[in-house]
Amino acid sequence: MPLSPHRSASGAAVSALEETYERILRRNPGEPEFHQAVREVLDALVPVLDARPELADAKVVERITEPERQIIFRVPWTDDSGEIHVNRGFRVEFNGVLGPYKGGLRFHPSVNLGIMKFLSFEQVFKNALTGLSLGGGKGGSDFDPHGRSDAEVMRFCQSFMTELHRHLGEHTDVPAGDIGVGTREIGYLFGQYRRLTNRWEAGVLTGKGPGWGGSAGRPEATGYGNVLFTAEMLRLIGEDYEGRQVLVSGSGNVAIHTVEKAQSLGANVITVSDSGGYVVDEKGIDVALLRQVKEVERGRVSDYAEARGSSARYVPGGSVWDVPADIAFPSATQNELDADAAATLVRNGVKAVSEGANMPATPEAVRLFREAGVAFGPGKAANAGGVATSGLEMRQNAGRESWTFEQVENELARIMRSVHEEVYATAERYGAPGDYVLGANIAGFERVTEAVLAQGLI
Ligand code: NDP
């Protein structure tokens, strides 16, 4: 598939990037999500390479699309009945020019090397956009925590960390949570790291509990950050949240805090979902009840609907994007919003769509939003509040400090405004004001590239 032509681009930049992309496809077979993530970045780089041909001689694109290190390991553990299970663990340390590798751990049966590579590649540019000193990495396992007891999750986490610990360190590689990894899992992982190394090294993991080195506001940060980023997008199109109908997909960490923050700004958030189906709650999602069902009882959104009573309707299967709304926050997983869903949202008059999850909108869906003039916030920028607050957690750990929720929230708000500003200004500089996809990819790339060039051939 050819790269999208850019109006100012010369043929040379386009064909060089196409060749690079073809080579990436050949060298990384069977990794469609990684191809998709790389393609989006290369697409945006056409005008940059056009303006700076010296970057092609320095092979910058080839260098930043190859991970620095890919670690794959066996994770054996026993379940409560004594049966042995063997899972596969991953850590992809993609690029460390801006700081220690930083990015979450995902525990989900779909995890494979291609998904780890897509997530860590995205993370490099996202972390660059925060303006903090953070490299990019990602890891996880095909372990499925659903339905597992606390003791089983603990044994799995201990086995996982028994191998992973030798690759980590507060100045080397600092994981956090992602799908299937929350404060409980970070606790078990941190405990095992401390036991193996005999070091109370708070800065080696983020997303820790508030009493043992965690930052206030870290659980809220990704969802809150996306709502704040979108507030900036809305402001520029003369809109705000007041009385707006909002869709959120997912019902995990990112989704819950997206609902909470959007409601606090006057929005009427009417949906959440999980892999089984979605809930429409005409009175607006009751966050306290959702938390109780998801975080305390570890239940499903169908349980929420049942407990909520007549205002909520559970739809098994189906697409949450069929519900008419003004604003949509896909906050579950990659490629959950396809072209059909995008067409439906556009037909129903959606004004803004912003990615809480990583790459939840397919390339065709993104193209439809851009063509329809919908304000579209790509995850790299819109969900950067999570990792930015992880950066703040590292700062507190290094200084043995503990900031208040208000301090962290103010800093998060400042960072999200600044990410928005930089992304917007970059898109404008390249003649495409309001194109946040172009702006985020170029702004992230520029910051990484300056460091790559400055640090020699590494
Ligand atoms: P959680 O594990 O807390 O929640 C994930 C939610 O997504 C659950 O409701 C889950 O439902 C749903 N989900 C997962 N896989 C699928 C699927 N294949 N189809 C439908 N629904 C699915 O994860 P987070 O909230 O932390 O992460 C959500 C997204 O946000 C991910 O893309 C993650 O990479 C991204 N993100 C997270 C950050 C963070 O700080 N946590 C930071 C930046 C991005 P079910 O229980 O049925 O699987």
PDB file of N, CA and C in Angstrom, residues 351-428:
ATOM      1  N   LYS A 351     -18.492  15.122  17.192  1.00  0.00           N
ATOM      2  CA  LYS A 351     -17.649  16.302  16.949  1.00  0.00           C
ATOM      3  C   LYS A 351     -16.191  16.038  17.286  1.00  0.00           C
ATOM      4  N   ALA A 352     -15.961  15.172  18.276  1.00  0.00           N
ATOM      5  CA  ALA A 352     -14.584  14.877  18.683  1.00  0.00           C
ATOM      6  C   ALA A 352     -14.464  13.411  19.072  1.00  0.00           C
ATOM      7  N   VAL A 353     -13.338  12.814  18.682  1.00  0.00           N
ATOM      8  CA  VAL A 353     -13.017  11.437  19.063  1.00  0.00           C
ATOM      9  C   VAL A 353     -11.585  11.459  19.572  1.00  0.00           C
ATOM     10  N   SER A 354     -11.358  10.906  20.748  1.00  0.00           N
ATOM     11  CA  SER A 354     -10.003  10.982  21.287  1.00  0.00           C
ATOM     12  C   SER A 354      -9.616   9.656  21.921  1.00  0.00           C
ATOM     13  N   GLU A 355      -8.419   9.176  21.563  1.00  0.00           N
ATOM     14  CA  GLU A 355      -8.013   7.808  21.881  1.00  0.00           C
ATOM     15  C   GLU A 355      -7.435   7.672  23.292  1.00  0.00           C
ATOM     16  N   GLY A 356      -8.211   7.048  24.194  1.00  0.00           N
ATOM     17  CA  GLY A 356      -7.694   6.713  25.518  1.00  0.00           C
ATOM     18  C   GLY A 356      -6.850   5.463  25.437  1.00  0.00           C
ATOM     19  N   ALA A 357      -7.295   4.506  24.618  1.00  0.00           N
ATOM     20  CA  ALA A 357      -6.515   3.289  24.394  1.00  0.00           C
ATOM     21  C   ALA A 357      -5.399   3.588  23.389  1.00  0.00           C
ATOM     22  N   ASN A 358      -4.514   2.625  23.185  1.00  0.00           N
ATOM     23  CA  ASN A 358      -3.467   2.771  22.180  1.00  0.00           C
ATOM     24  C   ASN A 358      -3.962   2.214  20.857  1.00  0.00           C
ATOM     25  N   MET A 359      -3.988   3.070  19.847  1.00  0.00           N
ATOM     26  CA  MET A 359      -4.386   2.706  18.485  1.00  0.00           C
ATOM     27  C   MET A 359      -5.764   2.032  18.407  1.00  0.00           C
ATOM     28  N   PRO A 360      -6.776   2.530  19.132  1.00  0.00           N
ATOM     29  CA  PRO A 360      -8.094   1.884  19.068  1.00  0.00           C
ATOM     30  C   PRO A 360      -8.809   2.093  17.729  1.00  0.00           C
ATOM     31  N   ALA A 361      -8.483   3.178  17.033  1.00  0.00           N
ATOM     32  CA  ALA A 361      -9.146   3.423  15.746  1.00  0.00           C
ATOM     33  C   ALA A 361      -8.281   2.850  14.620  1.00  0.00           C
ATOM     34  N   THR A 362      -8.919   2.113  13.709  1.00  0.00           N
ATOM     35  CA  THR A 362      -8.173   1.562  12.568  1.00  0.00           C
ATOM     36  C   THR A 362      -7.776   2.711  11.639  1.00  0.00           C
ATOM     37  N   PRO A 363      -6.792   2.487  10.748  1.00  0.00           N
ATOM     38  CA  PRO A 363      -6.382   3.567   9.839  1.00  0.00           C
ATOM     39  C   PRO A 363      -7.544   4.096   9.000  1.00  0.00           C
ATOM     40  N   GLU A 364      -8.451   3.196   8.586  1.00  0.00           N
ATOM     41  CA  GLU A 364      -9.599   3.635   7.763  1.00  0.00           C
ATOM     42  C   GLU A 364     -10.524   4.519   8.601  1.00  0.00           C
ATOM     43  N   ALA A 365     -10.696   4.167   9.859  1.00  0.00           N
ATOM     44  CA  ALA A 365     -11.551   4.977  10.734  1.00  0.00           C
ATOM     45  C   ALA A 365     -10.933   6.366  10.913  1.00  0.00           C
ATOM     46  N   VAL A 366      -9.621   6.407  11.122  1.00  0.00           N
ATOM     47  CA  VAL A 366      -8.954   7.700  11.314  1.00  0.00           C
ATOM     48  C   VAL A 366      -9.121   8.554  10.050  1.00  0.00           C
ATOM     49  N   ARG A 367      -8.971   7.901   8.906  1.00  0.00           N
ATOM     50  CA  ARG A 367      -9.106   8.645   7.645  1.00  0.00           C
ATOM     51  C   ARG A 367     -10.514   9.247   7.534  1.00  0.00           C
ATOM     52  N   LEU A 368     -11.536   8.465   7.894  1.00  0.00           N
ATOM     53  CA  LEU A 368     -12.917   8.972   7.823  1.00  0.00           C
ATOM     54  C   LEU A 368     -13.117  10.171   8.753  1.00  0.00           C
ATOM     55  N   PHE A 369     -12.574  10.089   9.971  1.00  0.00           N
ATOM     56  CA  PHE A 369     -12.725  11.210  10.903  1.00  0.00           C
ATOM     57  C   PHE A 369     -12.047  12.456  10.346  1.00  0.00           C
ATOM     58  N   ARG A 370     -10.828  12.269   9.807  1.00  0.00           N
ATOM     59  CA  ARG A 370     -10.097  13.441   9.301  1.00  0.00           C
ATOM     60  C   ARG A 370     -10.850  14.055   8.117  1.00  0.00           C
ATOM     61  N   GLU A 371     -11.353  13.199   7.238  1.00  0.00           N
ATOM     62  CA  GLU A 371     -12.084  13.715   6.073  1.00  0.00           C
ATOM     63  C   GLU A 371     -13.364  14.438   6.476  1.00  0.00           C
ATOM     64  N   ALA A 372     -13.993  13.963   7.538  1.00  0.00           N
ATOM     65  CA  ALA A 372     -15.265  14.562   7.971  1.00  0.00           C
ATOM     66  C   ALA A 372     -15.054  15.794   8.846  1.00  0.00           C
ATOM     67  N   GLY A 373     -13.787  16.122   9.127  1.00  0.00           N
ATOM     68  CA  GLY A 373     -13.503  17.303   9.944  1.00  0.00           C
ATOM     69  C   GLY A 373     -13.788  17.096  11.420  1.00  0.00           C
ATOM     70  N   VAL A 374     -13.819  15.820  11.858  1.00  0.00           N
ATOM     71  CA  VAL A 374     -14.002  15.541  13.285  1.00  0.00           C
ATOM     72  C   VAL A 374     -12.668  15.817  13.986  1.00  0.00           C
ATOM     73  N   ALA A 375     -12.698  16.494  15.131  1.00  0.00           N
ATOM     74  CA  ALA A 375     -11.454  16.699  15.897  1.00  0.00           C
ATOM     75  C   ALA A 375     -11.020  15.334  16.416  1.00  0.00           C
ATOM     76  N   PHE A 376      -9.837  14.882  15.997  1.00  0.00           N
ATOM     77  CA  PHE A 376      -9.404  13.526  16.332  1.00  0.00           C
ATOM     78  C   PHE A 376      -8.087  13.558  17.102  1.00  0.00           C
ATOM     79  N   GLY A 377      -8.121  13.084  18.352  1.00  0.00           N
ATOM     80  CA  GLY A 377      -6.925  13.060  19.198  1.00  0.00           C
ATOM     81  C   GLY A 377      -6.268  11.688  19.163  1.00  0.00           C
ATOM     82  N   PRO A 378      -5.075  11.560  18.541  1.00  0.00           N
ATOM     83  CA  PRO A 378      -4.399  10.255  18.504  1.00  0.00           C
ATOM     84  C   PRO A 378      -3.846   9.898  19.885  1.00  0.00           C
ATOM     85  N   GLY A 379      -3.862   8.600  20.208  1.00  0.00           N
ATOM     86  CA  GLY A 379      -3.442   8.143  21.532  1.00  0.00           C
ATOM     87  C   GLY A 379      -2.072   8.639  21.960  1.00  0.00           C
ATOM     88  N   LYS A 380      -1.157   8.685  21.023  1.00  0.00           N
ATOM     89  CA  LYS A 380       0.199   9.158  21.341  1.00  0.00           C
ATOM     90  C   LYS A 380       0.205  10.471  22.104  1.00  0.00           C
ATOM     91  N   ALA A 381      -0.719  11.338  21.743  1.00  0.00           N
ATOM     92  CA  ALA A 381      -0.812  12.627  22.423  1.00  0.00           C
ATOM     93  C   ALA A 381      -1.882  12.575  23.508  1.00  0.00           C
ATOM     94  N   ALA A 382      -3.057  12.070  23.141  1.00  0.00           N
ATOM     95  CA  ALA A 382      -4.225  12.192  24.021  1.00  0.00           C
ATOM     96  C   ALA A 382      -4.111  11.364  25.287  1.00  0.00           C
ATOM     97  N   ASN A 383      -3.456  10.184  25.221  1.00  0.00           N
ATOM     98  CA  ASN A 383      -3.376   9.384  26.448  1.00  0.00           C
ATOM     99  C   ASN A 383      -1.995   9.461  27.104  1.00  0.00           C
ATOM    100  N   ALA A 384      -1.226  10.481  26.749  1.00  0.00           N
ATOM    101  CA  ALA A 384       0.134  10.631  27.300  1.00  0.00           C
ATOM    102  C   ALA A 384       0.130  11.030  28.780  1.00  0.00           C
ATOM    103  N   GLY A 385      -1.038  11.384  29.314  1.00  0.00           N
ATOM    104  CA  GLY A 385      -1.100  11.804  30.725  1.00  0.00           C
ATOM    105  C   GLY A 385      -0.701  10.696  31.688  1.00  0.00           C
ATOM    106  N   GLY A 386      -0.931   9.443  31.297  1.00  0.00           N
ATOM    107  CA  GLY A 386      -0.580   8.324  32.172  1.00  0.00           C
ATOM    108  C   GLY A 386       0.921   8.230  32.347  1.00  0.00           C
ATOM    109  N   VAL A 387       1.618   8.174  31.234  1.00  0.00           N
ATOM    110  CA  VAL A 387       3.082   8.040  31.344  1.00  0.00           C
ATOM    111  C   VAL A 387       3.693   9.321  31.903  1.00  0.00           C
ATOM    112  N   ALA A 388       3.088  10.460  31.602  1.00  0.00           N
ATOM    113  CA  ALA A 388       3.623  11.713  32.146  1.00  0.00           C
ATOM    114  C   ALA A 388       3.560  11.679  33.675  1.00  0.00           C
ATOM    115  N   THR A 389       2.453  11.156  34.208  1.00  0.00           N
ATOM    116  CA  THR A 389       2.329  11.095  35.662  1.00  0.00           C
ATOM    117  C   THR A 389       3.237  10.007  36.243  1.00  0.00           C
ATOM    118  N   SER A 390       3.496   8.968  35.461  1.00  0.00           N
ATOM    119  CA  SER A 390       4.524   8.007  35.874  1.00  0.00           C
ATOM    120  C   SER A 390       5.870   8.723  35.993  1.00  0.00           C
ATOM    121  N   GLY A 391       6.134   9.637  35.052  1.00  0.00           N
ATOM    122  CA  GLY A 391       7.360  10.441  35.130  1.00  0.00           C
ATOM    123  C   GLY A 391       7.374  11.280  36.412  1.00  0.00           C
ATOM    124  N   LEU A 392       6.214  11.791  36.791  1.00  0.00           N
ATOM    125  CA  LEU A 392       6.137  12.571  38.037  1.00  0.00           C
ATOM    126  C   LEU A 392       6.346  11.662  39.256  1.00  0.00           C
ATOM    127  N   GLU A 393       5.855  10.426  39.141  1.00  0.00           N
ATOM    128  CA  GLU A 393       6.072   9.459  40.240  1.00  0.00           C
ATOM    129  C   GLU A 393       7.574   9.191  40.391  1.00  0.00           C
ATOM    130  N   MET A 394       8.277   9.042  39.258  1.00  0.00           N
ATOM    131  CA  MET A 394       9.729   8.802  39.310  1.00  0.00           C
ATOM    132  C   MET A 394      10.446   9.995  39.948  1.00  0.00           C
ATOM    133  N   ARG A 395       9.945  11.192  39.618  1.00  0.00           N
ATOM    134  CA  ARG A 395      10.559  12.400  40.184  1.00  0.00           C
ATOM    135  C   ARG A 395      10.376  12.436  41.701  1.00  0.00           C
ATOM    136  N   GLN A 396       9.172  12.102  42.149  1.00  0.00           N
ATOM    137  CA  GLN A 396       8.915  12.072  43.600  1.00  0.00           C
ATOM    138  C   GLN A 396       9.783  11.013  44.274  1.00  0.00           C
ATOM    139  N   ASN A 397       9.898   9.829  43.640  1.00  0.00           N
ATOM    140  CA  ASN A 397      10.706   8.756  44.223  1.00  0.00           C
ATOM    141  C   ASN A 397      12.172   9.180  44.333  1.00  0.00           C
ATOM    142  N   ALA A 398      12.676   9.844  43.281  1.00  0.00           N
ATOM    143  CA  ALA A 398      14.087  10.251  43.280  1.00  0.00           C
ATOM    144  C   ALA A 398      14.347  11.261  44.397  1.00  0.00           C
ATOM    145  N   GLY A 399      13.375  12.148  44.627  1.00  0.00           N
ATOM    146  CA  GLY A 399      13.557  13.169  45.664  1.00  0.00           C
ATOM    147  C   GLY A 399      12.995  12.745  47.010  1.00  0.00           C
ATOM    148  N   ARG A 400      12.558  11.492  47.124  1.00  0.00           N
ATOM    149  CA  ARG A 400      11.897  10.969  48.333  1.00  0.00           C
ATOM    150  C   ARG A 400      10.799  11.925  48.796  1.00  0.00           C
ATOM    151  N   GLU A 401       9.996  12.345  47.837  1.00  0.00           N
ATOM    152  CA  GLU A 401       8.912  13.286  48.124  1.00  0.00           C
ATOM    153  C   GLU A 401       7.569  12.624  47.878  1.00  0.00           C
ATOM    154  N   SER A 402       6.530  13.266  48.353  1.00  0.00           N
ATOM    155  CA  SER A 402       5.188  12.781  48.106  1.00  0.00           C
ATOM    156  C   SER A 402       4.296  13.987  47.855  1.00  0.00           C
ATOM    157  N   TRP A 403       3.892  14.163  46.626  1.00  0.00           N
ATOM    158  CA  TRP A 403       3.094  15.339  46.275  1.00  0.00           C
ATOM    159  C   TRP A 403       1.620  15.090  46.587  1.00  0.00           C
ATOM    160  N   THR A 404       0.879  16.183  46.754  1.00  0.00           N
ATOM    161  CA  THR A 404      -0.567  16.032  46.968  1.00  0.00           C
ATOM    162  C   THR A 404      -1.257  15.768  45.627  1.00  0.00           C
ATOM    163  N   PHE A 405      -2.499  15.297  45.738  1.00  0.00           N
ATOM    164  CA  PHE A 405      -3.301  15.052  44.532  1.00  0.00           C
ATOM    165  C   PHE A 405      -3.401  16.331  43.696  1.00  0.00           C
ATOM    166  N   GLU A 406      -3.616  17.457  44.386  1.00  0.00           N
ATOM    167  CA  GLU A 406      -3.782  18.736  43.660  1.00  0.00           C
ATOM    168  C   GLU A 406      -2.505  19.098  42.903  1.00  0.00           C
ATOM    169  N   GLN A 407      -1.345  18.900  43.562  1.00  0.00           N
ATOM    170  CA  GLN A 407      -0.079  19.203  42.877  1.00  0.00           C
ATOM    171  C   GLN A 407       0.054  18.373  41.601  1.00  0.00           C
ATOM    172  N   VAL A 408      -0.241  17.076  41.734  1.00  0.00           N
ATOM    173  CA  VAL A 408      -0.082  16.181  40.570  1.00  0.00           C
ATOM    174  C   VAL A 408      -1.096  16.566  39.492  1.00  0.00           C
ATOM    175  N   GLU A 409      -2.322  16.842  39.912  1.00  0.00           N
ATOM    176  CA  GLU A 409      -3.356  17.157  38.930  1.00  0.00           C
ATOM    177  C   GLU A 409      -3.032  18.453  38.174  1.00  0.00           C
ATOM    178  N   ASN A 410      -2.515  19.439  38.921  1.00  0.00           N
ATOM    179  CA  ASN A 410      -2.138  20.700  38.257  1.00  0.00           C
ATOM    180  C   ASN A 410      -1.025  20.472  37.250  1.00  0.00           C
ATOM    181  N   GLU A 411      -0.055  19.639  37.636  1.00  0.00           N
ATOM    182  CA  GLU A 411       1.067  19.368  36.741  1.00  0.00           C
ATOM    183  C   GLU A 411       0.582  18.585  35.508  1.00  0.00           C
ATOM    184  N   LEU A 412      -0.327  17.629  35.754  1.00  0.00           N
ATOM    185  CA  LEU A 412      -0.904  16.865  34.631  1.00  0.00           C
ATOM    186  C   LEU A 412      -1.614  17.814  33.664  1.00  0.00           C
ATOM    187  N   ALA A 413      -2.402  18.730  34.218  1.00  0.00           N
ATOM    188  CA  ALA A 413      -3.153  19.665  33.364  1.00  0.00           C
ATOM    189  C   ALA A 413      -2.184  20.520  32.551  1.00  0.00           C
ATOM    190  N   ARG A 414      -1.089  20.936  33.191  1.00  0.00           N
ATOM    191  CA  ARG A 414      -0.108  21.757  32.472  1.00  0.00           C
ATOM    192  C   ARG A 414       0.519  20.942  31.329  1.00  0.00           C
ATOM    193  N   ILE A 415       0.875  19.694  31.641  1.00  0.00           N
ATOM    194  CA  ILE A 415       1.516  18.856  30.611  1.00  0.00           C
ATOM    195  C   ILE A 415       0.559  18.607  29.439  1.00  0.00           C
ATOM    196  N   MET A 416      -0.699  18.321  29.743  1.00  0.00           N
ATOM    197  CA  MET A 416      -1.641  18.030  28.654  1.00  0.00           C
ATOM    198  C   MET A 416      -1.873  19.258  27.777  1.00  0.00           C
ATOM    199  N   ARG A 417      -1.909  20.433  28.424  1.00  0.00           N
ATOM    200  CA  ARG A 417      -2.053  21.658  27.616  1.00  0.00           C
ATOM    201  C   ARG A 417      -0.830  21.836  26.729  1.00  0.00           C
ATOM    202  N   SER A 418       0.337  21.534  27.299  1.00  0.00           N
ATOM    203  CA  SER A 418       1.552  21.746  26.527  1.00  0.00           C
ATOM    204  C   SER A 418       1.682  20.715  25.399  1.00  0.00           C
ATOM    205  N   VAL A 419       1.258  19.457  25.652  1.00  0.00           N
ATOM    206  CA  VAL A 419       1.266  18.458  24.568  1.00  0.00           C
ATOM    207  C   VAL A 419       0.338  18.936  23.449  1.00  0.00           C
ATOM    208  N   HIS A 420      -0.846  19.399  23.839  1.00  0.00           N
ATOM    209  CA  HIS A 420      -1.797  19.859  22.834  1.00  0.00           C
ATOM    210  C   HIS A 420      -1.211  21.002  22.011  1.00  0.00           C
ATOM    211  N   GLU A 421      -0.599  21.936  22.738  1.00  0.00           N
ATOM    212  CA  GLU A 421      -0.047  23.126  22.072  1.00  0.00           C
ATOM    213  C   GLU A 421       1.044  22.742  21.066  1.00  0.00           C
ATOM    214  N   GLU A 422       1.930  21.843  21.522  1.00  0.00           N
ATOM    215  CA  GLU A 422       3.039  21.454  20.652  1.00  0.00           C
ATOM    216  C   GLU A 422       2.538  20.698  19.415  1.00  0.00           C
ATOM    217  N   VAL A 423       1.590  19.804  19.649  1.00  0.00           N
ATOM    218  CA  VAL A 423       1.054  19.013  18.537  1.00  0.00           C
ATOM    219  C   VAL A 423       0.325  19.932  17.552  1.00  0.00           C
ATOM    220  N   TYR A 424      -0.467  20.838  18.098  1.00  0.00           N
ATOM    221  CA  TYR A 424      -1.223  21.743  17.232  1.00  0.00           C
ATOM    222  C   TYR A 424      -0.276  22.634  16.424  1.00  0.00           C
ATOM    223  N   ALA A 425       0.727  23.182  17.131  1.00  0.00           N
ATOM    224  CA  ALA A 425       1.660  24.094  16.471  1.00  0.00           C
ATOM    225  C   ALA A 425       2.468  23.369  15.387  1.00  0.00           C
ATOM    226  N   THR A 426       2.822  22.114  15.656  1.00  0.00           N
ATOM    227  CA  THR A 426       3.605  21.358  14.671  1.00  0.00           C
ATOM    228  C   THR A 426       2.768  21.113  13.414  1.00  0.00           C
ATOM    229  N   ALA A 427       1.516  20.723  13.614  1.00  0.00           N
ATOM    230  CA  ALA A 427       0.645  20.496  12.451  1.00  0.00           C
ATOM    231  C   ALA A 427       0.482  21.782  11.656  1.00  0.00           C
ATOM    232  N   GLU A 428       0.359  22.881  12.371  1.00  0.00           N
ATOM    233  CA  GLU A 428       0.201  24.185  11.704  1.00  0.00           C
ATOM    234  C   GLU A 428       1.456  24.526  10.892  1.00  0.00           C
TER     235      GLU A 428
END
